[in-house]
PDB file of C-alpha atoms in Angstrom:
ATOM      1  CA  UNK A   1       3.074-103.481  36.892  1.00 57.00           C
ATOM      2  CA  UNK A   2       5.914-101.348  35.614  1.00 60.00           C
ATOM      3  CA  UNK A   3       6.238 -97.627  36.458  1.00 51.00           C
ATOM      4  CA  UNK A   4       5.574 -96.735  32.862  1.00 52.00           C
ATOM      5  CA  UNK A   5       2.312 -98.710  32.819  1.00 57.00           C
ATOM      6  CA  UNK A   6       1.216 -97.114  36.040  1.00 53.00           C
ATOM      7  CA  UNK A   7       1.864 -93.627  34.552  1.00 48.00           C
ATOM      8  CA  UNK A   8      -0.134 -94.452  31.429  1.00 50.00           C
ATOM      9  CA  UNK A   9      -3.018 -95.787  33.520  1.00 53.00           C
ATOM     10  CA  UNK A  10      -2.964 -92.667  35.701  1.00 48.00           C
ATOM     11  CA  UNK A  11      -2.981 -90.457  32.578  1.00 46.00           C
ATOM     12  CA  UNK A  12      -5.969 -92.379  31.158  1.00 48.00           C
ATOM     13  CA  UNK A  13      -7.868 -91.829  34.410  1.00 48.00           C
ATOM     14  CA  UNK A  14      -6.916 -88.142  34.355  1.00 46.00           C
ATOM     15  CA  UNK A  15      -8.312 -87.661  30.825  1.00 46.00           C
ATOM     16  CA  UNK A  16     -11.566 -89.455  31.730  1.00 42.00           C
ATOM     17  CA  UNK A  17     -12.155 -87.599  34.971  1.00 44.00           C
ATOM     18  CA  UNK A  18     -10.941 -84.193  33.710  1.00 47.00           C
ATOM     19  CA  UNK A  19     -14.345 -82.427  34.227  1.00 39.00           C
ATOM     20  CA  UNK A  20     -13.345 -80.912  37.533  1.00 41.00           C
ATOM     21  CA  UNK A  21     -10.860 -78.707  35.756  1.00 42.00           C
ATOM     22  CA  UNK A  22     -12.703 -77.848  32.565  1.00 39.00           C
ATOM     23  CA  UNK A  23     -13.982 -74.298  32.070  1.00 39.00           C
ATOM     24  CA  UNK A  24     -17.699 -73.888  32.491  1.00 38.00           C
ATOM     25  CA  UNK A  25     -17.679 -71.781  29.303  1.00 41.00           C
ATOM     26  CA  UNK A  26     -15.535 -74.144  27.235  1.00 41.00           C
ATOM     27  CA  UNK A  27     -16.456 -73.886  23.550  1.00 43.00           C
ATOM     28  CA  UNK A  28     -18.520 -76.712  22.028  1.00 41.00           C
ATOM     29  CA  UNK A  29     -16.437 -79.300  20.224  1.00 35.00           C
ATOM     30  CA  UNK A  30     -16.912 -78.982  16.446  1.00 38.00           C
ATOM     31  CA  UNK A  31     -17.684 -82.532  15.215  1.00 36.00           C
ATOM     32  CA  UNK A  32     -15.978 -82.071  11.884  1.00 33.00           C
ATOM     33  CA  UNK A  33     -12.586 -80.884  13.103  1.00 38.00           C
ATOM     34  CA  UNK A  34     -11.218 -83.913  15.025  1.00 38.00           C
ATOM     35  CA  UNK A  35      -9.384 -86.182  12.570  1.00 42.00           C
ATOM     36  CA  UNK A  36      -8.232 -88.775  15.161  1.00 46.00           C
ATOM     37  CA  UNK A  37     -11.276 -90.872  16.182  1.00 50.00           C
ATOM     38  CA  UNK A  38      -9.759 -91.948  19.498  1.00 49.00           C
ATOM     39  CA  UNK A  39      -8.856 -88.387  20.411  1.00 49.00           C
ATOM     40  CA  UNK A  40     -12.239 -87.166  19.349  1.00 49.00           C
ATOM     41  CA  UNK A  41     -13.972 -89.782  21.497  1.00 52.00           C
ATOM     42  CA  UNK A  42     -11.881 -88.816  24.505  1.00 49.00           C
ATOM     43  CA  UNK A  43     -12.637 -85.154  23.974  1.00 51.00           C
ATOM     44  CA  UNK A  44     -16.353 -85.788  23.599  1.00 51.00           C
ATOM     45  CA  UNK A  45     -16.322 -87.805  26.795  1.00 49.00           C
ATOM     46  CA  UNK A  46     -14.557 -84.952  28.643  1.00 47.00           C
ATOM     47  CA  UNK A  47     -17.051 -82.484  27.251  1.00 48.00           C
ATOM     48  CA  UNK A  48     -20.041 -84.595  28.399  1.00 49.00           C
ATOM     49  CA  UNK A  49     -18.641 -85.033  31.867  1.00 43.00           C
ATOM     50  CA  UNK A  50     -17.794 -81.335  32.142  1.00 41.00           C
ATOM     51  CA  UNK A  51     -21.436 -80.432  31.523  1.00 44.00           C
ATOM     52  CA  UNK A  52     -22.438 -82.753  34.370  1.00 41.00           C
ATOM     53  CA  UNK A  53     -19.821 -81.403  36.801  1.00 36.00           C
ATOM     54  CA  UNK A  54     -21.131 -79.433  39.764  1.00 33.00           C
ATOM     55  CA  UNK A  55     -17.938 -77.371  40.190  1.00 34.00           C
ATOM     56  CA  UNK A  56     -14.976 -76.195  38.192  1.00 38.00           C
ATOM     57  CA  UNK A  57     -11.333 -75.759  38.938  1.00 38.00           C
ATOM     58  CA  UNK A  58     -11.677 -72.150  37.874  1.00 36.00           C
ATOM     59  CA  UNK A  59     -14.535 -71.235  40.191  1.00 38.00           C
ATOM     60  CA  UNK A  60     -14.542 -70.914  43.942  1.00 36.00           C
ATOM     61  CA  UNK A  61     -11.097 -72.428  44.447  1.00 34.00           C
ATOM     62  CA  UNK A  62      -7.829 -71.002  45.637  1.00 35.00           C
ATOM     63  CA  UNK A  63      -4.617 -71.867  43.850  1.00 36.00           C
ATOM     64  CA  UNK A  64      -4.596 -75.519  42.772  1.00 38.00           C
ATOM     65  CA  UNK A  65      -0.870 -75.617  43.422  1.00 35.00           C
ATOM     66  CA  UNK A  66       0.573 -76.986  46.697  1.00 33.00           C
ATOM     67  CA  UNK A  67      -2.874 -78.178  47.872  1.00 33.00           C
ATOM     68  CA  UNK A  68      -1.774 -81.830  47.926  1.00 29.00           C
ATOM     69  CA  UNK A  69       1.115 -82.369  50.427  1.00 30.00           C
ATOM     70  CA  UNK A  70       3.185 -85.351  49.499  1.00 34.00           C
ATOM     71  CA  UNK A  71       1.368 -85.949  46.215  1.00 37.00           C
ATOM     72  CA  UNK A  72       3.382 -86.550  43.094  1.00 43.00           C
ATOM     73  CA  UNK A  73       2.219 -83.763  40.783  1.00 45.00           C
ATOM     74  CA  UNK A  74       4.402 -84.670  37.825  1.00 49.00           C
ATOM     75  CA  UNK A  75       2.795 -86.026  34.689  1.00 50.00           C
ATOM     76  CA  UNK A  76       6.016 -87.713  33.590  1.00 53.00           C
ATOM     77  CA  UNK A  77       5.529 -89.279  30.186  1.00 57.00           C
ATOM     78  CA  UNK A  78       1.971 -87.985  30.159  1.00 64.00           C
ATOM     79  CA  UNK A  79       3.196 -84.601  29.016  1.00 74.00           C
ATOM     80  CA  UNK A  80       3.754 -86.124  25.577  1.00 80.00           C
ATOM     81  CA  UNK A  81      -0.016 -86.747  25.255  1.00 83.00           C
ATOM     82  CA  UNK A  82      -0.944 -83.213  26.347  1.00 85.00           C
ATOM     83  CA  UNK A  83       1.765 -81.774  24.102  1.00 87.00           C
ATOM     84  CA  UNK A  84       0.312 -83.690  21.168  1.00 88.00           C
ATOM     85  CA  UNK A  85      -3.099 -82.270  21.949  1.00 89.00           C
ATOM     86  CA  UNK A  86      -1.558 -78.793  22.174  1.00 91.00           C
ATOM     87  CA  UNK A  87      -0.184 -79.177  18.658  1.00 90.00           C
ATOM     88  CA  UNK A  88      -3.638 -79.990  17.271  1.00 90.00           C
ATOM     89  CA  UNK A  89      -5.316 -77.620  14.767  1.00 91.00           C
ATOM     90  CA  UNK A  90      -8.506 -78.022  16.812  1.00 91.00           C
ATOM     91  CA  UNK A  91      -8.758 -75.294  19.491  1.00 90.00           C
ATOM     92  CA  UNK A  92     -10.980 -77.563  21.575  1.00 90.00           C
ATOM     93  CA  UNK A  93      -8.132 -80.112  21.822  1.00 90.00           C
ATOM     94  CA  UNK A  94      -5.714 -77.324  22.774  1.00 91.00           C
ATOM     95  CA  UNK A  95      -8.129 -76.109  25.434  1.00 91.00           C
ATOM     96  CA  UNK A  96      -8.146 -79.586  26.960  1.00 89.00           C
ATOM     97  CA  UNK A  97      -4.381 -79.661  26.998  1.00 90.00           C
ATOM     98  CA  UNK A  98      -4.241 -76.308  28.763  1.00 91.00           C
ATOM     99  CA  UNK A  99      -6.703 -77.548  31.376  1.00 88.00           C
ATOM    100  CA  UNK A 100      -4.474 -80.570  31.890  1.00 86.00           C
ATOM    101  CA  UNK A 101      -1.321 -78.488  32.362  1.00 87.00           C
ATOM    102  CA  UNK A 102      -3.117 -76.267  34.900  1.00 85.00           C
ATOM    103  CA  UNK A 103      -3.697 -79.248  37.151  1.00 81.00           C
ATOM    104  CA  UNK A 104       0.031 -79.962  37.799  1.00 78.00           C
ATOM    105  CA  UNK A 105       2.407 -77.949  39.994  1.00 72.00           C
ATOM    106  CA  UNK A 106       5.647 -78.089  38.065  1.00 78.00           C
ATOM    107  CA  UNK A 107       7.894 -75.797  36.070  1.00 81.00           C
ATOM    108  CA  UNK A 108       7.129 -77.895  32.993  1.00 83.00           C
ATOM    109  CA  UNK A 109       3.447 -77.212  33.310  1.00 85.00           C
ATOM    110  CA  UNK A 110       3.948 -73.461  34.003  1.00 88.00           C
ATOM    111  CA  UNK A 111       6.211 -73.247  30.975  1.00 89.00           C
ATOM    112  CA  UNK A 112       3.590 -74.765  28.728  1.00 91.00           C
ATOM    113  CA  UNK A 113       0.853 -72.533  30.215  1.00 93.00           C
ATOM    114  CA  UNK A 114       3.059 -69.469  29.539  1.00 93.00           C
ATOM    115  CA  UNK A 115       3.528 -70.520  25.899  1.00 93.00           C
ATOM    116  CA  UNK A 116      -0.270 -71.077  25.569  1.00 94.00           C
ATOM    117  CA  UNK A 117      -0.844 -67.375  26.356  1.00 94.00           C
ATOM    118  CA  UNK A 118       0.268 -66.756  22.767  1.00 94.00           C
ATOM    119  CA  UNK A 119      -2.136 -69.300  21.249  1.00 94.00           C
ATOM    120  CA  UNK A 120      -3.991 -67.846  18.228  1.00 93.00           C
ATOM    121  CA  UNK A 121      -7.320 -68.782  19.779  1.00 93.00           C
ATOM    122  CA  UNK A 122      -8.263 -66.184  22.442  1.00 92.00           C
ATOM    123  CA  UNK A 123     -10.261 -68.709  24.541  1.00 92.00           C
ATOM    124  CA  UNK A 124      -7.233 -70.985  24.783  1.00 93.00           C
ATOM    125  CA  UNK A 125      -5.004 -68.022  25.790  1.00 93.00           C
ATOM    126  CA  UNK A 126      -7.592 -66.930  28.346  1.00 93.00           C
ATOM    127  CA  UNK A 127      -7.724 -70.422  29.865  1.00 92.00           C
ATOM    128  CA  UNK A 128      -3.896 -70.455  30.122  1.00 93.00           C
ATOM    129  CA  UNK A 129      -3.949 -67.046  31.842  1.00 94.00           C
ATOM    130  CA  UNK A 130      -6.551 -68.283  34.337  1.00 92.00           C
ATOM    131  CA  UNK A 131      -4.460 -71.390  35.074  1.00 90.00           C
ATOM    132  CA  UNK A 132      -1.353 -69.307  35.649  1.00 92.00           C
ATOM    133  CA  UNK A 133      -3.214 -66.883  37.908  1.00 90.00           C
ATOM    134  CA  UNK A 134      -4.637 -69.660  40.018  1.00 86.00           C
ATOM    135  CA  UNK A 135      -1.244 -71.318  40.420  1.00 84.00           C
ATOM    136  CA  UNK A 136       0.763 -68.202  41.060  1.00 87.00           C
ATOM    137  CA  UNK A 137      -1.545 -66.549  43.568  1.00 82.00           C
ATOM    138  CA  UNK A 138      -0.270 -68.987  46.176  1.00 74.00           C
ATOM    139  CA  UNK A 139       2.332 -67.391  48.461  1.00 73.00           C
ATOM    140  CA  UNK A 140       4.479 -70.510  48.000  1.00 73.00           C
ATOM    141  CA  UNK A 141       4.622 -69.795  44.294  1.00 75.00           C
ATOM    142  CA  UNK A 142       5.792 -66.134  44.554  1.00 76.00           C
ATOM    143  CA  UNK A 143       9.319 -67.084  43.418  1.00 82.00           C
ATOM    144  CA  UNK A 144       7.864 -68.275  40.082  1.00 86.00           C
ATOM    145  CA  UNK A 145       6.522 -64.841  39.146  1.00 89.00           C
ATOM    146  CA  UNK A 146       9.855 -63.275  38.004  1.00 90.00           C
ATOM    147  CA  UNK A 147      10.427 -66.371  35.885  1.00 90.00           C
ATOM    148  CA  UNK A 148       6.997 -66.006  34.264  1.00 91.00           C
ATOM    149  CA  UNK A 149       7.520 -62.285  33.687  1.00 92.00           C
ATOM    150  CA  UNK A 150      10.892 -62.902  31.968  1.00 92.00           C
ATOM    151  CA  UNK A 151       9.468 -65.711  29.819  1.00 92.00           C
ATOM    152  CA  UNK A 152       6.617 -63.468  28.635  1.00 93.00           C
ATOM    153  CA  UNK A 153       8.961 -60.585  27.904  1.00 94.00           C
ATOM    154  CA  UNK A 154      11.251 -62.844  25.942  1.00 93.00           C
ATOM    155  CA  UNK A 155       8.327 -63.926  23.758  1.00 92.00           C
ATOM    156  CA  UNK A 156       7.147 -60.297  23.262  1.00 93.00           C
ATOM    157  CA  UNK A 157      10.712 -59.253  22.260  1.00 93.00           C
ATOM    158  CA  UNK A 158      10.960 -62.170  19.856  1.00 92.00           C
ATOM    159  CA  UNK A 159       7.697 -61.065  18.217  1.00 89.00           C
ATOM    160  CA  UNK A 160       9.168 -57.555  17.791  1.00 88.00           C
ATOM    161  CA  UNK A 161       6.522 -56.128  20.073  1.00 82.00           C
ATOM    162  CA  UNK A 162       3.561 -57.641  18.165  1.00 86.00           C
ATOM    163  CA  UNK A 163       2.571 -60.925  19.880  1.00 86.00           C
ATOM    164  CA  UNK A 164      -0.962 -60.759  18.568  1.00 86.00           C
ATOM    165  CA  UNK A 165      -4.418 -59.718  19.692  1.00 87.00           C
ATOM    166  CA  UNK A 166      -5.269 -62.967  21.556  1.00 89.00           C
ATOM    167  CA  UNK A 167      -2.265 -62.448  23.858  1.00 92.00           C
ATOM    168  CA  UNK A 168      -3.275 -58.825  24.504  1.00 90.00           C
ATOM    169  CA  UNK A 169      -6.736 -60.020  25.426  1.00 91.00           C
ATOM    170  CA  UNK A 170      -5.410 -62.742  27.793  1.00 92.00           C
ATOM    171  CA  UNK A 171      -2.702 -60.965  29.784  1.00 93.00           C
ATOM    172  CA  UNK A 172      -5.014 -58.641  31.808  1.00 93.00           C
ATOM    173  CA  UNK A 173      -5.844 -61.765  33.854  1.00 93.00           C
ATOM    174  CA  UNK A 174      -2.247 -61.576  35.180  1.00 94.00           C
ATOM    175  CA  UNK A 175      -2.349 -57.874  36.016  1.00 93.00           C
ATOM    176  CA  UNK A 176      -2.105 -58.196  39.784  1.00 92.00           C
ATOM    177  CA  UNK A 177       0.558 -60.967  39.591  1.00 92.00           C
ATOM    178  CA  UNK A 178       2.927 -59.333  37.059  1.00 93.00           C
ATOM    179  CA  UNK A 179       2.067 -55.635  37.217  1.00 93.00           C
ATOM    180  CA  UNK A 180       4.217 -54.561  40.176  1.00 93.00           C
ATOM    181  CA  UNK A 181       7.362 -56.342  39.004  1.00 93.00           C
ATOM    182  CA  UNK A 182       6.932 -55.050  35.451  1.00 94.00           C
ATOM    183  CA  UNK A 183       6.501 -51.486  36.675  1.00 94.00           C
ATOM    184  CA  UNK A 184       9.792 -51.754  38.682  1.00 94.00           C
ATOM    185  CA  UNK A 185      11.556 -53.231  35.672  1.00 94.00           C
ATOM    186  CA  UNK A 186      10.421 -50.344  33.455  1.00 95.00           C
ATOM    187  CA  UNK A 187      11.995 -47.882  35.932  1.00 94.00           C
ATOM    188  CA  UNK A 188      15.277 -49.860  36.009  1.00 93.00           C
ATOM    189  CA  UNK A 189      17.686 -47.937  33.807  1.00 90.00           C
ATOM    190  CA  UNK A 190      20.167 -50.872  33.856  1.00 93.00           C
ATOM    191  CA  UNK A 191      17.747 -53.003  31.805  1.00 93.00           C
ATOM    192  CA  UNK A 192      18.159 -53.185  28.047  1.00 93.00           C
ATOM    193  CA  UNK A 193      15.925 -50.953  25.945  1.00 94.00           C
ATOM    194  CA  UNK A 194      14.291 -53.878  24.174  1.00 94.00           C
ATOM    195  CA  UNK A 195      13.265 -55.331  27.536  1.00 95.00           C
ATOM    196  CA  UNK A 196      11.984 -52.000  28.838  1.00 95.00           C
ATOM    197  CA  UNK A 197      10.011 -51.473  25.642  1.00 94.00           C
ATOM    198  CA  UNK A 198       8.404 -54.906  25.941  1.00 95.00           C
ATOM    199  CA  UNK A 199       7.583 -54.174  29.615  1.00 95.00           C
ATOM    200  CA  UNK A 200       5.895 -50.892  28.678  1.00 95.00           C
ATOM    201  CA  UNK A 201       3.774 -52.630  26.068  1.00 94.00           C
ATOM    202  CA  UNK A 202       2.773 -55.352  28.540  1.00 95.00           C
ATOM    203  CA  UNK A 203       1.778 -52.780  31.191  1.00 95.00           C
ATOM    204  CA  UNK A 204      -0.554 -51.259  28.573  1.00 93.00           C
ATOM    205  CA  UNK A 205      -2.003 -54.576  27.482  1.00 94.00           C
ATOM    206  CA  UNK A 206      -2.590 -55.497  31.112  1.00 93.00           C
ATOM    207  CA  UNK A 207      -4.355 -52.166  31.737  1.00 92.00           C
ATOM    208  CA  UNK A 208      -2.216 -51.755  34.840  1.00 93.00           C
ATOM    209  CA  UNK A 209      -3.426 -48.340  35.954  1.00 90.00           C
ATOM    210  CA  UNK A 210      -0.824 -48.035  38.795  1.00 92.00           C
ATOM    211  CA  UNK A 211       1.827 -47.631  36.103  1.00 91.00           C
ATOM    212  CA  UNK A 212       0.388 -44.383  34.674  1.00 88.00           C
ATOM    213  CA  UNK A 213       3.000 -42.108  36.265  1.00 88.00           C
ATOM    214  CA  UNK A 214       5.902 -44.381  35.324  1.00 92.00           C
ATOM    215  CA  UNK A 215       4.707 -44.604  31.724  1.00 91.00           C
ATOM    216  CA  UNK A 216       4.175 -40.846  31.513  1.00 86.00           C
ATOM    217  CA  UNK A 217       7.805 -40.408  32.486  1.00 89.00           C
ATOM    218  CA  UNK A 218       9.045 -43.083  30.101  1.00 91.00           C
ATOM    219  CA  UNK A 219       7.348 -41.354  27.187  1.00 86.00           C
ATOM    220  CA  UNK A 220      10.124 -38.753  27.267  1.00 87.00           C
ATOM    221  CA  UNK A 221      12.940 -41.289  27.175  1.00 88.00           C
ATOM    222  CA  UNK A 222      15.760 -40.647  24.713  1.00 87.00           C
ATOM    223  CA  UNK A 223      15.092 -43.987  23.100  1.00 90.00           C
ATOM    224  CA  UNK A 224      12.300 -43.340  20.625  1.00 86.00           C
ATOM    225  CA  UNK A 225      11.132 -46.979  20.548  1.00 89.00           C
ATOM    226  CA  UNK A 226      10.670 -46.958  24.346  1.00 92.00           C
ATOM    227  CA  UNK A 227       8.940 -43.568  24.129  1.00 88.00           C
ATOM    228  CA  UNK A 228       6.512 -44.874  21.523  1.00 86.00           C
ATOM    229  CA  UNK A 229       5.834 -48.059  23.467  1.00 91.00           C
ATOM    230  CA  UNK A 230       5.107 -46.072  26.608  1.00 90.00           C
ATOM    231  CA  UNK A 231       2.806 -43.711  24.703  1.00 86.00           C
ATOM    232  CA  UNK A 232       0.983 -46.753  23.289  1.00 87.00           C
ATOM    233  CA  UNK A 233       0.576 -48.172  26.820  1.00 90.00           C
ATOM    234  CA  UNK A 234      -0.753 -44.811  28.135  1.00 87.00           C
ATOM    235  CA  UNK A 235      -3.247 -44.750  25.250  1.00 84.00           C
ATOM    236  CA  UNK A 236      -4.545 -48.202  26.253  1.00 87.00           C
ATOM    237  CA  UNK A 237      -5.028 -47.056  29.831  1.00 84.00           C
ATOM    238  CA  UNK A 238      -7.386 -44.290  28.577  1.00 73.00           C
ATOM    239  CA  UNK A 239      -6.947 -41.976  31.539  1.00 68.00           C
ATOM    240  CA  UNK A 240      -8.841 -38.708  30.987  1.00 62.00           C
ATOM    241  CA  UNK A 241      -6.662 -36.933  33.539  1.00 68.00           C
ATOM    242  CA  UNK A 242      -3.706 -37.233  31.169  1.00 72.00           C
ATOM    243  CA  UNK A 243      -5.055 -35.013  28.417  1.00 79.00           C
ATOM    244  CA  UNK A 244      -2.416 -32.370  29.292  1.00 81.00           C
ATOM    245  CA  UNK A 245       0.277 -35.056  28.881  1.00 81.00           C
ATOM    246  CA  UNK A 246      -1.055 -35.916  25.417  1.00 82.00           C
ATOM    247  CA  UNK A 247      -1.117 -32.249  24.479  1.00 82.00           C
ATOM    248  CA  UNK A 248       2.536 -31.939  25.455  1.00 82.00           C
ATOM    249  CA  UNK A 249       3.326 -35.059  23.417  1.00 82.00           C
ATOM    250  CA  UNK A 250       2.093 -33.342  20.283  1.00 82.00           C
ATOM    251  CA  UNK A 251       5.444 -31.606  20.428  1.00 81.00           C
ATOM    252  CA  UNK A 252       7.415 -34.826  20.801  1.00 82.00           C
ATOM    253  CA  UNK A 253      10.426 -35.245  18.515  1.00 82.00           C
ATOM    254  CA  UNK A 254       9.291 -38.699  17.472  1.00 83.00           C
ATOM    255  CA  UNK A 255       6.513 -38.695  14.903  1.00 83.00           C
ATOM    256  CA  UNK A 256       5.167 -42.083  16.102  1.00 84.00           C
ATOM    257  CA  UNK A 257       4.545 -40.584  19.517  1.00 84.00           C
ATOM    258  CA  UNK A 258       2.804 -37.580  17.962  1.00 84.00           C
ATOM    259  CA  UNK A 259       0.503 -39.895  15.975  1.00 85.00           C
ATOM    260  CA  UNK A 260      -0.397 -41.751  19.136  1.00 84.00           C
ATOM    261  CA  UNK A 261      -1.044 -38.426  20.936  1.00 84.00           C
ATOM    262  CA  UNK A 262      -3.559 -37.365  18.259  1.00 85.00           C
ATOM    263  CA  UNK A 263      -5.258 -40.775  18.295  1.00 84.00           C
ATOM    264  CA  UNK A 264      -5.399 -40.739  22.113  1.00 83.00           C
ATOM    265  CA  UNK A 265      -6.979 -37.263  22.183  1.00 84.00           C
ATOM    266  CA  UNK A 266      -9.528 -38.342  19.609  1.00 83.00           C
ATOM    267  CA  UNK A 267     -10.363 -41.484  21.600  1.00 80.00           C
ATOM    268  CA  UNK A 268     -10.571 -39.847  25.046  1.00 78.00           C
ATOM    269  CA  UNK A 269     -13.054 -37.170  24.141  1.00 77.00           C
ATOM    270  CA  UNK A 270     -13.995 -34.317  26.467  1.00 78.00           C
ATOM    271  CA  UNK A 271     -13.522 -30.516  26.185  1.00 83.00           C
ATOM    272  CA  UNK A 272      -9.793 -30.557  26.909  1.00 81.00           C
ATOM    273  CA  UNK A 273      -9.142 -33.121  24.222  1.00 82.00           C
ATOM    274  CA  UNK A 274     -11.342 -31.116  21.833  1.00 84.00           C
ATOM    275  CA  UNK A 275      -9.336 -27.939  22.458  1.00 83.00           C
ATOM    276  CA  UNK A 276      -6.060 -29.803  21.906  1.00 82.00           C
ATOM    277  CA  UNK A 277      -7.214 -31.223  18.590  1.00 82.00           C
ATOM    278  CA  UNK A 278      -8.445 -27.799  17.503  1.00 84.00           C
ATOM    279  CA  UNK A 279      -4.956 -26.483  18.204  1.00 81.00           C
ATOM    280  CA  UNK A 280      -3.578 -29.103  15.839  1.00 80.00           C
ATOM    281  CA  UNK A 281      -6.209 -28.454  13.159  1.00 80.00           C
ATOM    282  CA  UNK A 282      -5.554 -24.727  13.285  1.00 79.00           C
ATOM    283  CA  UNK A 283      -1.776 -25.097  13.193  1.00 70.00           C
ATOM    284  CA  UNK A 284      -1.405 -23.581  16.667  1.00 65.00           C
ATOM    285  CA  UNK A 285       1.257 -26.204  17.379  1.00 62.00           C
ATOM    286  CA  UNK A 286       4.166 -27.139  15.116  1.00 59.00           C
ATOM    287  CA  UNK A 287       2.971 -30.318  13.487  1.00 66.00           C
ATOM    288  CA  UNK A 288       2.957 -31.904  10.014  1.00 74.00           C
ATOM    289  CA  UNK A 289       0.058 -31.931   7.606  1.00 79.00           C
ATOM    290  CA  UNK A 290      -0.719 -35.639   8.027  1.00 78.00           C
ATOM    291  CA  UNK A 291      -1.353 -35.134  11.739  1.00 80.00           C
ATOM    292  CA  UNK A 292      -3.400 -32.028  10.993  1.00 80.00           C
ATOM    293  CA  UNK A 293      -5.608 -34.085   8.740  1.00 83.00           C
ATOM    294  CA  UNK A 294      -5.937 -36.745  11.403  1.00 82.00           C
ATOM    295  CA  UNK A 295      -7.040 -34.053  13.859  1.00 81.00           C
ATOM    296  CA  UNK A 296      -9.563 -32.636  11.395  1.00 83.00           C
ATOM    297  CA  UNK A 297     -11.005 -36.139  10.735  1.00 83.00           C
ATOM    298  CA  UNK A 298     -11.321 -36.715  14.510  1.00 82.00           C
ATOM    299  CA  UNK A 299     -13.155 -33.405  14.999  1.00 83.00           C
ATOM    300  CA  UNK A 300     -15.491 -34.285  12.123  1.00 83.00           C
ATOM    301  CA  UNK A 301     -16.584 -37.383  14.090  1.00 80.00           C
ATOM    302  CA  UNK A 302     -16.992 -35.489  17.381  1.00 80.00           C
ATOM    303  CA  UNK A 303     -20.333 -36.259  19.129  1.00 75.00           C
ATOM    304  CA  UNK A 304     -21.452 -32.635  19.065  1.00 60.00           C
ATOM    305  CA  UNK A 305     -21.560 -30.569  15.822  1.00 52.00           C
ATOM    306  CA  UNK A 306     -18.281 -28.666  15.441  1.00 49.00           C
ATOM    307  CA  UNK A 307     -17.200 -26.024  12.989  1.00 48.00           C
ATOM    308  CA  UNK A 308     -13.446 -25.529  12.653  1.00 48.00           C
ATOM    309  CA  UNK A 309     -12.334 -22.648  10.444  1.00 47.00           C
ATOM    310  CA  UNK A 310      -9.194 -23.413   8.466  1.00 50.00           C
TER     311      UNK A 310
END
């Protein structure tokens, strides 16, 4: 039997006995969306077996990487099959592809999982994040973390800081793996501003609370795009202790930062935030009319009845 035949046979076995690595909460497969009968049959079989499985790759296991000394973890030509599934319009097919990539300890698999973080379906992105976390929590895989960080930042930069809501919902899974390195990178003045801006946004999306002080400092950067990204990240962290910071940011030279400051105060609530918004509404701080109107609208929605004389 040729090597190519052996690889194809191994891949067929992998697709049939995939249940041990399928998410317990995988979405049901919509019967009307699979156009390829053979692919649909394979996916249905995987779904049936997954429901019978007693355990899952994602539950109760340490990293799946490096657990098989001497085992060949390369899919070889099999990546073409998983890649074809990943290009499917059916999110269930893409989910199965992600689960396949997560099984193999190779840079190729990690690369595809990293790209899957940006999938338009949030469940596919979440599965990719779980696969990356399980693989990269192994001490032997620590050298892969900077590579993953840089790949994610490159994608965020390419999207002009707007990679999409599904990505923002998935990346918190990688908080402990990527957070420390990203916080250090944000503090590194030798990095390009686009990279530091993307880093600040990621720290906010990850809800990495340890970065609060670093972000509060970066808000006052001379680069207005970095300042706005850092303010956006602080807003996502939702720390009530930083109301004084938001009040100071009402005087920021960049209007985008001032808008975020008003929105953050409105979202945080509490007596200090209320007082700060009143100061805006009553023109006690130098601010434009649009932001004053935003402050008044926020006060009108305040939980307790409020009367603000103008």
